[in-house]
Amino acid sequence: MTNPAALVFDAYGTLFDVHAVVERCEMFWPGKGAQLSQLWRAKQLEWTWQRSLMRRYAPFSQLTRDALGYACEALALSCDEARAAALMDEYRRLALYPDVADALASLHAGGRGLAILTNGSPDMIAPLVAHHGLESLFDAVLSVDELKIYKPAPEVYRLAAKRLGVASNAIGFVSSNCWDALGAKAFGFRVWWINRGAAPLDRLGFAPDGLLAGLGELPAALPE
Amino acid sequence: MTNPAALVFDAYGTLFDVHAVVERCEMFWPGKGAQLSQLWRAKQLEWTWQRSLMRRYAPFSQLTRDALGYACEALALSCDEARAAALMDEYRRLALYPDVADALASLHAGGRGLAILTNGSPDMIAPLVAHHGLESLFDAVLSVDELKIYKPAPEVYRLAAKRLGVASNAIGFVSSNCWDALGAKAFGFRVWWINRGAAPLDRLGFAPDGLLAGLGELPAALPE
């Protein structure tokens, strides 16, 4: 395998920990934070797929807000506008996973082209990247929002190849979301799946080129 | 609202109880039946959406078998071929929900055209309908398999309108899967959502025309 010309990263769940909202949820609803965060994330994702298939796209910020409302209703938790706004705000400053900053700095210092390809709409992803001061590391922060369809539709991955001006098989794609990694693989990228939770591989007819337990392992795992 | 010219039913979760497999799961893996059944169903559905978006369709029977393997792996349950075959067999004789047989018989006796529109591939749905002796009640048992894309893609609902030769707004669609009901509503059917578990409404930009706690309520809920 030759050295990828560019590395493209998923954002939510890969660089940024979507469950970093648990602490604030726990403050609002003691004992319910983890369960709320799990259901919130699950519905947010389900609706990306369902709305894409229905051809009824709505931006990720709306889906995220809607999914919070659903999850609170399902768990019988009262969520007023102030709490919802506070939690949506958390989503714009989600913590980086501990090994991410060093890995990105190392890859960037090595002269690699780096980009983000995310479901997140610009109103969510831009403040998040800025919050962590990561703008200078990335050549591009690409959102599905301009296509109005979510991952793992092939046109999403095609957007990255086109914008970066790099052939598909020269792009290394990195995601912790197995279905996203395999969607990228189906499209033609070389793929590293960051499997932090030691989950089974999704059965989608494809396998990643590499499997890592954390993003910190990526610099050493790349071919010379 | 005028009387629908035809009623189209979802199968899995609406007529047939997908969690009827719990008993057999429990026999194989005591204490794990409910958890296994939940994860099995969740992955089966996720992959219908993801594979549709990836344009990598595989039949529902394969997804169901694959999802069983995934769920067993995730829960560290050993599943040999004999157990897998026994569980797949259960899927071909899933129990009807208790109120289904009477409701269908009543609707059929009233002279309504009835059909099934299902994600299930013919190798799964045909034996299941036959097992319960329901063939004579339905004018058609339609599967997404001929389209190679899953619900809630609009072409799936279009297939039913076309095959039954009935205008979309004259079809009454009945599903317990909220996202399926709303996908059908987005397409243009009149929709009854059977909400047996008192779940919140999915936020997909649409609402059902009617909401029932069970299929037994449907005959009385239909307009004259």
Short mmCIF file of C-alpha atoms in Angstrom, two decimals:
data_model
loop_
_atom_site.label_atom_id
_atom_site.label_comp_id
_atom_site.label_asym_id
_atom_site.label_seq_id
_atom_site.Cartn_x
_atom_site.Cartn_y
_atom_site.Cartn_z
CA MET A 1 0.00 0.00 0.00
CA THR A 2 1.41 3.37 -0.93
CA ASN A 3 1.29 6.46 1.19
CA PRO A 4 -2.13 8.17 1.02
CA ALA A 5 -1.90 11.61 -0.58
CA ALA A 6 -4.55 12.96 1.79
CA LEU A 7 -6.19 11.87 5.01
CA VAL A 8 -9.89 12.54 5.48
CA PHE A 9 -11.43 12.29 8.95
CA ASP A 10 -14.95 11.79 10.16
CA ALA A 11 -15.75 14.28 12.94
CA TYR A 12 -18.41 13.11 15.42
CA GLY A 13 -17.36 10.00 17.28
CA THR A 14 -13.95 9.98 15.57
CA LEU A 15 -12.28 13.28 16.52
CA PHE A 16 -14.95 14.61 18.88
CA ASP A 17 -16.61 12.60 21.62
CA VAL A 18 -20.38 12.87 21.16
CA HIS A 19 -20.88 11.44 24.64
CA ALA A 20 -19.02 14.37 26.18
CA VAL A 21 -22.55 15.74 26.68
CA VAL A 22 -23.15 13.18 29.45
CA GLU A 23 -21.81 15.41 32.19
CA ARG A 24 -24.20 18.25 31.41
CA CYS A 25 -27.10 15.80 30.94
CA GLU A 26 -26.26 14.31 34.32
CA MET A 27 -26.32 17.75 35.89
CA PHE A 28 -29.83 18.36 34.52
CA TRP A 29 -31.20 14.84 35.09
CA PRO A 30 -29.16 12.96 37.70
CA GLY A 31 -28.77 9.26 36.97
CA LYS A 32 -30.06 9.61 33.40
CA GLY A 33 -27.10 11.17 31.59
CA ALA A 34 -25.64 8.08 29.94
CA GLN A 35 -29.01 6.68 28.84
CA LEU A 36 -30.10 10.04 27.45
CA SER A 37 -26.85 10.50 25.55
CA GLN A 38 -27.10 7.01 24.01
CA LEU A 39 -30.67 7.48 22.82
CA TRP A 40 -29.98 11.03 21.63
CA ARG A 41 -27.10 9.80 19.46
CA ALA A 42 -29.00 6.74 18.21
CA LYS A 43 -31.97 8.78 16.98
CA GLN A 44 -29.75 11.48 15.49
CA LEU A 45 -28.09 8.81 13.34
CA GLU A 46 -31.25 6.87 12.46
CA TRP A 47 -32.83 10.01 11.11
CA THR A 48 -29.81 10.82 8.93
CA TRP A 49 -30.38 7.49 7.17
CA GLN A 50 -34.16 7.63 7.08
CA ARG A 51 -34.38 11.23 5.92
CA SER A 52 -31.79 10.53 3.22
CA LEU A 53 -33.82 7.59 1.94
CA MET A 54 -37.03 9.62 2.11
CA ARG A 55 -35.22 12.42 0.28
CA ARG A 56 -36.30 14.77 3.05
CA TYR A 57 -32.96 16.16 4.16
CA ALA A 58 -32.78 18.51 7.11
CA PRO A 59 -29.50 19.87 8.54
CA PHE A 60 -27.67 17.94 11.22
CA SER A 61 -28.21 20.76 13.71
CA GLN A 62 -31.97 20.30 13.32
CA LEU A 63 -31.73 16.51 13.60
CA THR A 64 -29.59 16.87 16.70
CA ARG A 65 -32.08 19.23 18.33
CA ASP A 66 -35.01 17.03 17.29
CA ALA A 67 -33.28 13.91 18.61
CA LEU A 68 -32.70 15.58 21.98
CA GLY A 69 -36.42 16.31 22.17
CA TYR A 70 -37.29 12.73 21.24
CA ALA A 71 -34.87 11.23 23.74
CA CYS A 72 -36.16 13.42 26.57
CA GLU A 73 -39.75 12.54 25.71
CA ALA A 74 -38.95 8.81 25.56
CA LEU A 75 -37.27 8.95 28.98
CA ALA A 76 -39.94 11.28 30.43
CA LEU A 77 -37.39 14.01 31.16
CA SER A 78 -38.61 17.58 31.10
CA CYS A 79 -36.46 19.66 28.73
CA ASP A 80 -37.20 23.39 28.52
CA GLU A 81 -35.66 25.72 25.93
CA ALA A 82 -32.86 26.80 28.28
CA ARG A 83 -31.69 23.24 28.87
CA ALA A 84 -31.98 22.37 25.18
CA ALA A 85 -29.95 25.46 24.25
CA ALA A 86 -27.31 24.60 26.83
CA LEU A 87 -27.00 21.05 25.48
CA MET A 88 -26.86 22.20 21.86
CA ASP A 89 -24.11 24.53 22.98
CA GLU A 90 -22.21 21.56 24.41
CA TYR A 91 -22.35 20.05 20.94
CA ARG A 92 -20.39 23.04 19.65
CA ARG A 93 -17.55 22.39 22.07
CA LEU A 94 -17.48 18.59 22.36
CA ALA A 95 -14.23 17.30 23.82
CA LEU A 96 -11.60 15.83 21.53
CA TYR A 97 -10.70 12.23 22.31
CA PRO A 98 -7.47 12.35 24.35
CA ASP A 99 -5.22 11.00 21.59
CA VAL A 100 -6.54 13.22 18.77
CA ALA A 101 -4.64 16.52 19.17
CA ASP A 102 -1.20 14.88 19.18
CA ALA A 103 -2.05 12.54 16.29
CA LEU A 104 -3.32 15.39 14.10
CA ALA A 105 -0.33 17.59 14.94
CA SER A 106 2.07 14.77 14.09
CA LEU A 107 0.33 14.00 10.78
CA HIS A 108 0.21 17.67 9.86
CA ALA A 109 3.88 18.17 10.74
CA GLY A 110 4.68 15.23 8.46
CA GLY A 111 3.30 17.29 5.58
CA ARG A 112 0.13 15.34 4.97
CA GLY A 113 -2.98 16.97 3.60
CA LEU A 114 -5.75 16.66 6.18
CA ALA A 115 -9.48 17.26 5.83
CA ILE A 116 -12.74 16.65 7.67
CA LEU A 117 -15.76 15.08 5.95
CA THR A 118 -18.76 15.28 8.24
CA ASN A 119 -22.51 14.89 8.53
CA GLY A 120 -22.39 18.04 10.63
CA SER A 121 -23.91 21.16 9.14
CA PRO A 122 -21.63 24.23 8.99
CA ASP A 123 -23.46 25.86 11.93
CA MET A 124 -22.31 22.96 14.12
CA ILE A 125 -18.93 21.91 12.76
CA ALA A 126 -17.35 25.32 12.17
CA PRO A 127 -17.72 26.51 15.81
CA LEU A 128 -16.52 23.11 17.04
CA VAL A 129 -13.34 23.12 14.95
CA ALA A 130 -12.72 26.75 15.94
CA HIS A 131 -13.30 26.01 19.63
CA HIS A 132 -10.37 23.60 19.53
CA GLY A 133 -8.24 25.88 17.33
CA LEU A 134 -7.92 23.19 14.66
CA GLU A 135 -8.62 25.32 11.57
CA SER A 136 -4.98 25.60 10.54
CA LEU A 137 -4.50 21.83 10.53
CA PHE A 138 -7.13 21.13 7.89
CA ASP A 139 -7.07 21.97 4.20
CA ALA A 140 -10.84 21.61 4.11
CA VAL A 141 -13.81 21.01 6.36
CA LEU A 142 -16.43 19.43 4.11
CA SER A 143 -20.06 18.96 5.09
CA VAL A 144 -22.76 16.77 3.55
CA ASP A 145 -24.97 19.84 3.87
CA GLU A 146 -24.16 21.01 0.35
CA LEU A 147 -25.34 17.64 -1.04
CA LYS A 148 -28.46 17.30 1.15
CA ILE A 149 -27.82 13.61 1.70
CA TYR A 150 -26.04 11.89 4.58
CA LYS A 151 -23.33 9.25 4.87
CA PRO A 152 -22.88 6.49 3.77
CA ALA A 153 -24.21 7.62 0.34
CA PRO A 154 -21.36 7.37 -2.19
CA GLU A 155 -21.82 10.98 -3.37
CA VAL A 156 -20.62 12.14 0.06
CA TYR A 157 -17.26 10.42 -0.31
CA ARG A 158 -17.07 11.55 -3.93
CA LEU A 159 -17.35 15.14 -2.73
CA ALA A 160 -14.13 14.76 -0.73
CA ALA A 161 -12.17 13.29 -3.65
CA LYS A 162 -13.41 16.05 -5.92
CA ARG A 163 -12.76 18.95 -3.56
CA LEU A 164 -9.31 17.72 -2.58
CA GLY A 165 -8.46 16.91 -6.20
CA VAL A 166 -7.13 13.51 -5.16
CA ALA A 167 -7.96 10.12 -6.70
CA SER A 168 -10.23 7.99 -4.50
CA ASN A 169 -7.65 5.26 -4.00
CA ALA A 170 -5.09 7.83 -2.85
CA ILE A 171 -7.35 9.04 -0.03
CA GLY A 172 -7.00 7.52 3.42
CA PHE A 173 -10.30 7.77 5.27
CA VAL A 174 -10.49 7.52 9.04
CA SER A 175 -13.67 6.91 11.02
CA SER A 176 -14.77 5.39 14.31
CA ASN A 177 -18.22 4.78 12.89
CA CYS A 178 -17.91 1.36 11.29
CA TRP A 179 -20.73 1.92 8.76
CA ASP A 180 -19.05 5.20 7.71
CA ALA A 181 -15.68 3.49 7.30
CA LEU A 182 -17.30 0.75 5.20
CA GLY A 183 -19.32 3.22 3.15
CA ALA A 184 -16.03 4.96 2.32
CA LYS A 185 -14.44 1.61 1.50
CA ALA A 186 -17.35 0.70 -0.79
CA PHE A 187 -16.80 4.00 -2.57
CA GLY A 188 -13.10 3.30 -3.10
CA PHE A 189 -11.12 5.00 -0.31
CA ARG A 190 -8.48 3.27 1.74
CA VAL A 191 -9.94 3.03 5.18
CA TRP A 192 -8.84 2.90 8.80
CA TRP A 193 -11.52 2.00 11.29
CA ILE A 194 -10.85 3.38 14.78
CA ASN A 195 -12.56 0.77 16.94
CA ARG A 196 -12.22 2.29 20.42
CA GLY A 197 -14.95 0.12 21.92
CA ALA A 198 -13.85 -3.23 20.45
CA ALA A 199 -17.18 -3.56 18.64
CA PRO A 200 -17.84 -6.31 16.07
CA LEU A 201 -17.42 -5.37 12.43
CA ASP A 202 -20.65 -4.30 10.73
CA ARG A 203 -21.68 -6.85 8.06
CA LEU A 204 -21.97 -4.53 5.08
CA GLY A 205 -19.99 -6.51 2.55
CA PHE A 206 -16.68 -4.70 3.07
CA ALA A 207 -13.76 -4.69 5.49
CA PRO A 208 -11.47 -1.80 6.45
CA ASP A 209 -7.86 -1.79 5.29
CA GLY A 210 -6.71 -1.18 8.83
CA LEU A 211 -8.17 -1.42 12.31
CA LEU A 212 -6.84 0.69 15.18
CA ALA A 213 -7.81 0.97 18.85
CA GLY A 214 -7.28 4.73 18.83
CA LEU A 215 -6.30 7.64 16.63
CA GLY A 216 -2.92 7.80 18.37
CA GLU A 217 -1.95 4.62 16.51
CA LEU A 218 -2.58 6.14 13.09
CA PRO A 219 0.73 7.92 12.39
CA ALA A 220 2.69 4.69 12.94
CA ALA A 221 0.16 2.60 10.99
CA LEU A 222 0.43 4.60 7.76
CA PRO A 223 2.59 3.12 5.02
CA GLU A 224 5.86 4.93 4.30
CA MET B 1 -61.45 11.53 4.84
CA THR B 2 -62.99 9.04 2.42
CA ASN B 3 -62.79 5.30 2.73
CA PRO B 4 -59.42 3.96 1.53
CA ALA B 5 -59.78 1.78 -1.57
CA ALA B 6 -57.02 -0.53 -0.32
CA LEU B 7 -55.18 -1.16 2.93
CA VAL B 8 -51.48 -1.93 2.79
CA PHE B 9 -49.76 -3.42 5.82
CA ASP B 10 -46.18 -3.54 6.93
CA ALA B 11 -45.26 -7.07 8.04
CA TYR B 12 -42.45 -7.27 10.62
CA GLY B 13 -43.36 -5.53 13.84
CA THR B 14 -46.85 -4.70 12.56
CA LEU B 15 -48.52 -8.05 11.82
CA PHE B 16 -45.75 -10.36 13.04
CA ASP B 17 -43.93 -9.97 16.34
CA VAL B 18 -40.18 -9.90 15.61
CA HIS B 19 -39.49 -10.39 19.30
CA ALA B 20 -41.30 -13.74 19.26
CA VAL B 21 -37.76 -15.12 18.83
CA VAL B 22 -36.98 -14.27 22.46
CA GLU B 23 -38.21 -17.59 23.79
CA ARG B 24 -35.90 -19.63 21.57
CA CYS B 25 -33.00 -17.23 22.24
CA GLU B 26 -33.63 -17.63 25.95
CA MET B 27 -33.53 -21.41 25.58
CA PHE B 28 -30.12 -21.20 23.91
CA TRP B 29 -28.68 -18.40 26.07
CA PRO B 30 -30.55 -18.12 29.38
CA GLY B 31 -30.91 -14.56 30.64
CA LYS B 32 -29.83 -13.05 27.30
CA GLY B 33 -32.91 -13.55 25.12
CA ALA B 34 -34.40 -10.07 25.31
CA GLN B 35 -31.08 -8.26 24.89
CA LEU B 36 -30.11 -10.46 21.95
CA SER B 37 -33.46 -9.96 20.24
CA GLN B 38 -33.24 -6.16 20.64
CA LEU B 39 -29.74 -5.91 19.19
CA TRP B 40 -30.55 -8.40 16.43
CA ARG B 41 -33.52 -6.29 15.32
CA ALA B 42 -31.64 -2.99 15.66
CA LYS B 43 -28.77 -4.11 13.43
CA GLN B 44 -31.11 -5.73 10.91
CA LEU B 45 -32.84 -2.37 10.47
CA GLU B 46 -29.69 -0.20 10.51
CA TRP B 47 -28.24 -2.22 7.70
CA THR B 48 -31.37 -1.88 5.57
CA TRP B 49 -30.86 1.89 5.68
CA GLN B 50 -27.09 1.88 5.33
CA ARG B 51 -26.98 -0.65 2.50
CA SER B 52 -29.70 1.27 0.67
CA LEU B 53 -27.70 4.49 0.93
CA MET B 54 -24.51 2.68 -0.10
CA ARG B 55 -26.46 1.15 -3.00
CA ARG B 56 -25.27 -2.26 -1.84
CA TYR B 57 -28.56 -4.06 -1.41
CA ALA B 58 -28.61 -7.58 -0.02
CA PRO B 59 -31.82 -9.52 0.70
CA PHE B 60 -33.49 -9.21 4.09
CA SER B 61 -32.85 -12.89 4.80
CA GLN B 62 -29.11 -12.25 4.50
CA LEU B 63 -29.29 -9.11 6.65
CA THR B 64 -31.28 -11.00 9.25
CA ARG B 65 -28.74 -13.85 9.36
CA ASP B 66 -25.83 -11.36 9.42
CA ALA B 67 -27.45 -9.34 12.20
CA LEU B 68 -27.87 -12.48 14.30
CA GLY B 69 -24.15 -13.16 13.91
CA TYR B 70 -23.28 -9.59 14.86
CA ALA B 71 -25.54 -9.57 17.89
CA CYS B 72 -24.15 -12.87 19.17
CA GLU B 73 -20.59 -11.62 18.69
CA ALA B 74 -21.34 -8.33 20.46
CA LEU B 75 -22.84 -10.17 23.43
CA ALA B 76 -20.15 -12.87 23.39
CA LEU B 77 -22.69 -15.65 22.78
CA SER B 78 -21.54 -18.70 20.88
CA CYS B 79 -23.82 -19.35 17.91
CA ASP B 80 -23.14 -22.45 15.81
CA GLU B 81 -24.84 -23.19 12.49
CA ALA B 82 -27.53 -25.35 14.12
CA ARG B 83 -28.61 -22.57 16.47
CA ALA B 84 -28.51 -19.98 13.72
CA ALA B 85 -30.63 -22.21 11.47
CA ALA B 86 -33.13 -22.80 14.27
CA LEU B 87 -33.45 -19.05 14.89
CA MET B 88 -33.80 -18.24 11.19
CA ASP B 89 -36.53 -20.85 11.14
CA GLU B 90 -38.29 -19.03 13.96
CA TYR B 91 -38.33 -15.99 11.71
CA ARG B 92 -40.40 -17.96 9.20
CA ARG B 93 -43.10 -18.63 11.78
CA LEU B 94 -43.10 -15.50 13.93
CA ALA B 95 -46.25 -15.16 16.02
CA LEU B 96 -48.98 -12.78 14.90
CA TYR B 97 -49.77 -10.06 17.44
CA PRO B 98 -52.88 -11.25 19.31
CA ASP B 99 -55.26 -8.74 17.70
CA VAL B 100 -54.13 -9.23 14.10
CA ALA B 101 -56.04 -12.30 12.90
CA ASP B 102 -59.46 -10.94 13.91
CA ALA B 103 -58.73 -7.47 12.53
CA LEU B 104 -57.62 -8.82 9.15
CA ALA B 105 -60.60 -11.18 8.93
CA SER B 106 -62.99 -8.35 9.72
CA LEU B 107 -61.42 -6.00 7.17
CA HIS B 108 -61.41 -8.71 4.53
CA ALA B 109 -65.03 -9.65 5.24
CA GLY B 110 -65.91 -6.00 4.77
CA GLY B 111 -64.71 -6.29 1.18
CA ARG B 112 -61.54 -4.24 1.47
CA GLY B 113 -58.54 -4.93 -0.71
CA LEU B 114 -55.63 -5.91 1.55
CA ALA B 115 -51.93 -6.18 0.75
CA ILE B 116 -48.57 -6.53 2.47
CA LEU B 117 -45.63 -4.27 1.61
CA THR B 118 -42.51 -5.54 3.32
CA ASN B 119 -38.74 -5.29 3.57
CA GLY B 120 -38.79 -9.09 3.80
CA SER B 121 -37.40 -11.02 0.87
CA PRO B 122 -39.72 -13.63 -0.67
CA ASP B 123 -37.76 -16.49 0.95
CA MET B 124 -38.78 -15.09 4.36
CA ILE B 125 -42.19 -13.54 3.90
CA ALA B 126 -43.84 -16.23 1.75
CA PRO B 127 -43.31 -19.07 4.29
CA LEU B 128 -44.38 -16.75 7.13
CA VAL B 129 -47.67 -15.77 5.48
CA ALA B 130 -48.28 -19.42 4.54
CA HIS B 131 -47.51 -20.61 8.08
CA HIS B 132 -50.41 -18.53 9.35
CA GLY B 133 -52.69 -19.44 6.42
CA LEU B 134 -53.11 -15.76 5.48
CA GLU B 135 -52.62 -16.05 1.70
CA SER B 136 -56.30 -15.84 0.86
CA LEU B 137 -56.73 -12.57 2.78
CA PHE B 138 -54.22 -10.61 0.71
CA ASP B 139 -54.50 -9.50 -2.89
CA ALA B 140 -50.72 -9.07 -3.01
CA VAL B 141 -47.63 -9.64 -0.91
CA LEU B 142 -45.11 -7.09 -2.20
CA SER B 143 -41.42 -7.13 -1.30
CA VAL B 144 -38.78 -4.43 -1.71
CA ASP B 145 -36.61 -7.21 -3.07
CA GLU B 146 -37.61 -6.47 -6.65
CA LEU B 147 -36.47 -2.85 -6.23
CA LYS B 148 -33.24 -3.59 -4.34
CA ILE B 149 -33.79 -0.68 -1.98
CA TYR B 150 -35.40 -0.67 1.47
CA LYS B 151 -38.04 1.44 3.19
CA PRO B 152 -38.50 4.36 3.64
CA ALA B 153 -37.37 5.12 0.05
CA PRO B 154 -40.36 6.55 -1.87
CA GLU B 155 -40.02 4.03 -4.71
CA VAL B 156 -41.04 1.29 -2.27
CA TYR B 157 -44.39 2.93 -1.56
CA ARG B 158 -44.80 3.76 -5.24
CA LEU B 159 -44.51 0.04 -6.00
CA ALA B 160 -47.61 -0.67 -3.92
CA ALA B 161 -49.69 2.03 -5.59
CA LYS B 162 -48.61 0.81 -9.01
CA ARG B 163 -49.19 -2.89 -8.38
CA LEU B 164 -52.56 -2.37 -6.74
CA GLY B 165 -53.60 0.11 -9.41
CA VAL B 166 -54.82 2.52 -6.75
CA ALA B 167 -54.01 6.24 -6.43
CA SER B 168 -51.60 7.01 -3.57
CA ASN B 169 -54.11 9.10 -1.65
CA ALA B 170 -56.64 6.24 -1.81
CA ILE B 171 -54.25 3.82 -0.08
CA GLY B 172 -54.42 3.41 3.67
CA PHE B 173 -51.01 2.31 4.98
CA VAL B 174 -50.63 0.65 8.35
CA SER B 175 -47.33 0.22 10.20
CA SER B 176 -46.02 -0.08 13.74
CA ASN B 177 -42.65 1.22 12.62
CA CYS B 178 -43.00 4.96 12.96
CA TRP B 179 -40.32 5.78 10.35
CA ASP B 180 -42.12 3.45 7.90
CA ALA B 181 -45.48 5.08 8.58
CA LEU B 182 -43.93 8.53 8.05
CA GLY B 183 -42.06 7.43 4.93
CA ALA B 184 -45.40 6.30 3.52
CA LYS B 185 -46.99 9.60 4.58
CA ALA B 186 -44.19 11.58 2.89
CA PHE B 187 -44.90 9.61 -0.27
CA GLY B 188 -48.61 10.40 -0.17
CA PHE B 189 -50.45 7.52 1.48
CA ARG B 190 -52.96 7.96 4.27
CA VAL B 191 -51.32 6.46 7.28
CA TRP B 192 -52.22 4.74 10.53
CA TRP B 193 -49.39 4.32 12.98
CA ILE B 194 -49.90 1.36 15.35
CA ASN B 195 -48.04 2.56 18.43
CA ARG B 196 -48.23 -0.51 20.70
CA GLY B 197 -45.38 0.67 22.94
CA ALA B 198 -46.52 4.29 23.41
CA ALA B 199 -43.28 5.54 21.82
CA PRO B 200 -42.72 9.21 20.95
CA LEU B 201 -43.33 10.21 17.35
CA ASP B 202 -40.21 10.19 15.18
CA ARG B 203 -39.30 13.73 14.10
CA LEU B 204 -39.19 13.22 10.34
CA GLY B 205 -41.28 16.17 9.25
CA PHE B 206 -44.58 14.30 8.98
CA ALA B 207 -47.36 13.05 11.21
CA PRO B 208 -49.65 10.02 10.72
CA ASP B 209 -53.32 10.55 9.90
CA GLY B 210 -54.29 8.23 12.71
CA LEU B 211 -52.66 6.72 15.75
CA LEU B 212 -53.86 3.43 17.26
CA ALA B 213 -52.70 1.37 20.23
CA GLY B 214 -53.27 -1.90 18.36
CA LEU B 215 -54.42 -3.33 15.06
CA GLY B 216 -57.69 -4.38 16.66
CA GLU B 217 -58.71 -0.71 16.71
CA LEU B 218 -58.29 -0.31 12.96
CA PRO B 219 -61.67 -1.55 11.64
CA ALA B 220 -63.55 0.95 13.83
CA ALA B 221 -61.10 3.77 13.05
CA LEU B 222 -61.57 3.66 9.28
CA PRO B 223 -63.86 6.28 7.78
CA GLU B 224 -67.18 5.03 6.45
#
